[in-house]
Coordinates of N, CA and C in Angstrom, one line a residue:
X21 N 8.5 20.3 -2.9 CA 7.2 19.9 -3.6 C 6.2 19.4 -2.4
X22 N 5.2 19.9 -2.4 CA 4.2 19.5 -1.2 C 3.4 18.2 -1.6
X23 N 3.2 17.3 -0.7 CA 2.5 16.0 -0.8 C 0.8 16.4 -0.7
X24 N 0.1 16.0 -1.5 CA -1.4 16.2 -1.5 C -1.9 14.9 -0.9
X25 N -2.9 14.8 -0.1 CA -3.5 13.8 0.4 C -4.9 13.6 -0.3
X26 N -5.4 12.4 -0.3 CA -6.8 12.2 -0.6 C -7.8 12.9 0.3
X27 N -9.0 13.3 -0.3 CA -9.9 13.8 0.7 C -10.4 12.5 1.4
X28 N -11.0 13.0 2.6 CA -11.6 11.9 3.4 C -12.7 11.1 2.6
X29 N -13.5 11.7 1.8 CA -14.5 11.1 1.1 C -13.9 10.2 0.0
X30 N -13.0 10.5 -0.7 CA -12.4 9.5 -1.5 C -11.7 8.6 -0.8
X31 N -11.1 8.7 0.2 CA -10.4 7.7 1.0 C -11.4 6.6 1.4
X32 N -12.5 7.0 1.9 CA -13.6 6.1 2.3 C -14.3 5.4 1.2
X33 N -14.5 6.2 0.0 CA -15.0 5.2 -1.2 C -14.0 4.4 -1.5
X34 N -12.8 4.6 -1.5 CA -11.7 3.5 -2.0 C -11.8 2.2 -1.1
X35 N -12.1 2.6 0.2 CA -12.1 1.2 1.3 C -13.5 0.6 1.3
X36 N -14.6 1.5 1.2 CA -15.9 0.9 1.3 C -16.2 0.2 -0.1
X37 N -15.6 0.5 -1.1 CA -15.9 -0.3 -2.3 C -15.3 -1.7 -2.2
X38 N -14.4 -1.8 -1.5 CA -13.7 -3.1 -1.4 C -14.6 -4.0 -0.5
X39 N -15.1 -3.4 0.6 CA -16.2 -4.1 1.4 C -17.4 -4.5 0.8
X40 N -17.9 -3.6 -0.3 CA -18.9 -4.0 -1.1 C -18.7 -5.2 -2.0
X41 N -17.5 -5.1 -2.5 CA -17.0 -6.2 -3.4 C -17.2 -7.7 -2.5
X42 N -16.7 -7.7 -1.3 CA -16.8 -8.6 -0.5 C -18.1 -9.2 -0.1
X43 N -19.1 -8.1 0.2 CA -20.4 -8.7 0.3 C -21.1 -9.3 -0.8
X44 N -20.7 -8.8 -2.1 CA -21.4 -9.2 -3.3 C -20.7 -10.6 -3.4
X45 N -19.5 -10.9 -3.0 CA -18.8 -12.4 -3.2 C -19.4 -13.1 -2.2
X46 N -19.7 -12.8 -1.1 CA -20.5 -13.8 0.1 C -21.7 -14.0 -0.5
X47 N -22.7 -13.3 -1.2 CA -24.0 -13.4 -1.7 C -23.7 -14.4 -3.0
X48 N -22.9 -14.2 -3.7 CA -22.7 -15.0 -5.0 C -22.1 -16.4 -4.7
X49 N -21.0 -16.3 -3.7 CA -20.8 -17.6 -3.2 C -21.8 -18.7 -2.8
X50 N -22.8 -18.0 -1.9 CA -23.8 -18.7 -1.5 C -24.9 -19.2 -2.6
X51 N -25.0 -18.5 -3.8 CA -25.7 -18.8 -4.8 C -25.4 -19.9 -5.6
X52 N -24.1 -19.7 -5.9 CA -23.4 -20.5 -6.9 C -22.8 -22.0 -6.5
X53 N -22.4 -22.0 -5.2 CA -22.1 -23.3 -4.7 C -22.9 -24.0 -3.6
X54 N -22.9 -25.2 -3.4 CA -23.7 -25.9 -2.4 C -23.1 -25.7 -1.0
X55 N -23.8 -25.9 0.1 CA -23.5 -25.4 1.3 C -22.1 -25.9 1.9
X56 N -21.6 -27.2 1.3 CA -20.3 -27.9 1.7 C -19.1 -27.2 0.9
X57 N -19.5 -26.6 -0.3 CA -18.4 -25.7 -1.1 C -18.4 -24.3 -1.2
X58 N -19.1 -23.7 -0.2 CA -19.2 -22.3 -0.2 C -18.1 -21.7 0.1
X59 N -17.1 -22.3 0.9 CA -15.8 -21.8 1.5 C -14.8 -21.7 0.4
X60 N -14.9 -22.5 -0.8 CA -14.0 -22.3 -1.9 C -14.4 -20.8 -2.5
X61 N -15.7 -20.5 -2.6 CA -16.0 -19.3 -3.1 C -15.6 -18.1 -2.2
X62 N -15.7 -18.2 -0.9 CA -15.4 -17.4 -0.1 C -13.8 -17.0 0.0
X63 N -13.0 -18.1 -0.2 CA -11.5 -17.8 -0.3 C -11.2 -17.2 -1.7
X64 N -11.8 -17.6 -2.7 CA -11.5 -16.9 -3.9 C -11.9 -15.4 -3.8
X65 N -13.0 -15.1 -3.1 CA -13.5 -13.8 -3.0 C -12.3 -12.9 -2.1
X66 N -11.9 -13.6 -1.1 CA -10.8 -13.0 -0.4 C -9.6 -12.6 -1.3
X67 N -9.1 -13.4 -2.3 CA -8.2 -13.3 -3.0 C -8.5 -12.1 -4.0
X68 N -9.6 -12.1 -4.4 CA -10.2 -11.0 -5.3 C -10.2 -9.6 -4.7
X69 N -10.6 -9.6 -3.5 CA -10.7 -8.3 -2.7 C -9.3 -7.9 -2.3
X70 N -8.5 -8.8 -2.1 CA -7.0 -8.3 -1.8 C -6.3 -7.6 -3.0
X71 N -6.6 -8.3 -4.2 CA -6.0 -7.8 -5.4 C -6.7 -6.3 -5.8
X72 N -8.2 -6.4 -5.6 CA -8.7 -5.1 -6.0 C -8.4 -4.0 -4.8
X73 N -8.3 -4.2 -3.8 CA -7.7 -3.2 -2.8 C -6.3 -2.8 -3.2
X74 N -5.6 -3.6 -3.5 CA -4.2 -3.1 -3.9 C -4.2 -2.4 -5.1
X75 N -5.1 -2.7 -6.0 CA -5.1 -2.0 -7.3 C -5.9 -0.7 -7.0
X76 N -6.9 -0.6 -6.2 CA -7.6 0.6 -6.0 C -6.6 1.6 -5.1
X77 N -5.9 1.2 -4.4 CA -5.0 2.1 -3.6 C -3.9 2.6 -4.5
X78 N -3.4 1.8 -5.5 CA -2.3 2.2 -6.3 C -3.1 3.1 -7.2
X79 N -4.2 2.9 -7.7 CA -4.8 4.0 -8.7 C -5.0 5.2 -8.1
X80 N -5.1 5.3 -6.7 CA -5.2 6.6 -5.9 C -4.0 7.5 -6.2
X81 N -2.8 7.0 -6.4 CA -1.6 7.5 -6.6 C -1.3 8.4 -5.4
X82 N -1.4 8.0 -4.1 CA -1.2 8.6 -2.9 C -0.4 7.7 -2.1
X83 N 0.8 8.0 -1.7 CA 1.5 7.0 -1.0 C 1.2 7.4 0.5
X84 N 0.8 8.5 1.0 CA 0.6 8.9 2.3 C -0.9 8.3 2.6
X85 N -0.6 7.4 3.5 CA -1.9 6.7 4.1 C -2.0 5.4 3.3
X86 N -1.1 4.8 2.5 CA -1.4 3.7 1.7 C -1.5 2.6 2.4
X87 N -0.7 2.3 3.6 CA -0.9 1.1 4.4 C -2.0 1.0 5.3
X88 N -2.6 2.3 5.8 CA -3.7 2.4 6.4 C -4.9 2.1 5.6
X89 N -5.0 2.7 4.5 CA -6.1 2.4 3.6 C -6.3 0.6 3.1
X90 N -5.0 0.2 2.8 CA -5.0 -1.1 2.3 C -5.3 -2.0 3.4
X91 N -4.7 -1.8 4.8 CA -5.2 -2.6 5.9 C -6.7 -2.5 6.2
X92 N -7.0 -1.4 6.2 CA -8.5 -1.1 6.5 C -9.4 -1.9 5.5
X93 N -9.2 -1.9 4.1 CA -9.8 -2.4 3.2 C -9.8 -4.0 3.3
X94 N -8.8 -4.5 3.5 CA -8.7 -5.9 3.4 C -9.0 -6.5 4.8
X95 N -9.0 -5.7 6.0 CA -9.4 -6.1 7.4 C -11.0 -6.1 7.2
X96 N -11.5 -5.2 6.7 CA -13.0 -5.2 6.5 C -13.7 -6.3 5.7
X97 N -12.9 -6.7 4.5 CA -13.2 -7.6 3.7 C -13.1 -9.1 4.5
X98 N -12.2 -9.2 5.3 CA -12.1 -10.4 6.0 C -13.2 -10.6 7.0
X99 N -13.5 -9.5 7.8 CA -14.6 -9.5 8.6 C -15.9 -9.9 8.0
X100 N -16.2 -9.2 6.8 CA -17.4 -9.5 6.2 C -17.5 -10.9 5.6
X101 N -16.3 -11.5 5.1 CA -16.2 -12.8 4.6 C -16.4 -13.9 5.8
X102 N -15.9 -13.5 7.0 CA -15.9 -14.5 8.3 C -17.4 -14.4 8.7
X103 N -18.1 -13.4 8.5 CA -19.5 -13.5 9.1 C -20.4 -14.2 8.2
X104 N -20.0 -14.1 6.8 CA -20.7 -14.8 5.8 C -20.2 -16.2 5.9
X105 N -19.2 -16.7 6.2 CA -18.6 -18.0 6.4 C -19.4 -18.6 7.5
X106 N -19.5 -17.8 8.6 CA -20.1 -18.4 9.9 C -21.7 -18.6 9.7
X107 N -22.3 -17.8 8.8 CA -23.7 -18.0 8.5 C -23.8 -19.2 7.6
X108 N -23.0 -19.5 6.6 CA -23.0 -20.5 5.6 C -22.7 -21.8 6.4
X109 N -21.6 -21.8 7.3 CA -21.6 -22.9 8.0 C -22.4 -23.3 8.9
X110 N -23.2 -22.5 9.6 CA -24.5 -22.8 10.4 C -25.5 -23.5 9.4
X111 N -25.7 -23.0 8.3 CA -26.7 -23.3 7.3 C -26.2 -24.9 6.8
X112 N -24.9 -25.1 6.7 CA -24.3 -26.4 6.2 C -24.5 -27.4 7.4
X113 N -24.4 -27.0 8.7 CA -24.5 -27.7 9.8 C -26.0 -28.1 10.0
X114 N -26.8 -27.1 9.9 CA -28.3 -27.4 9.9 C -28.8 -28.4 9.0
X115 N -28.3 -28.2 7.5 CA -28.9 -29.0 6.6 C -28.2 -30.6 6.7
X116 N -27.5 -30.7 7.5 CA -26.9 -32.1 7.7 C -25.6 -32.4 6.8

């Protein structure tokens, strides 16, 4: 029995959707919490992104490349959240 793999387009959709979720989480965290409490929202977003990445890759039902897709999804989400955290940290520092 031969293994079929995901097309490159579907592979990137499953990864970029997690990055989009992280970006939405950064914006929502900034809107819902005060500058000192924003990091709570960012850490909750990271947990949500990790669970969503795991779910998305399991739903793809392709074991070939699972670790690569999972690590790319989570690493991208961490980078987006780190940039958002740095921006919100500078805002909190500037506001006193």
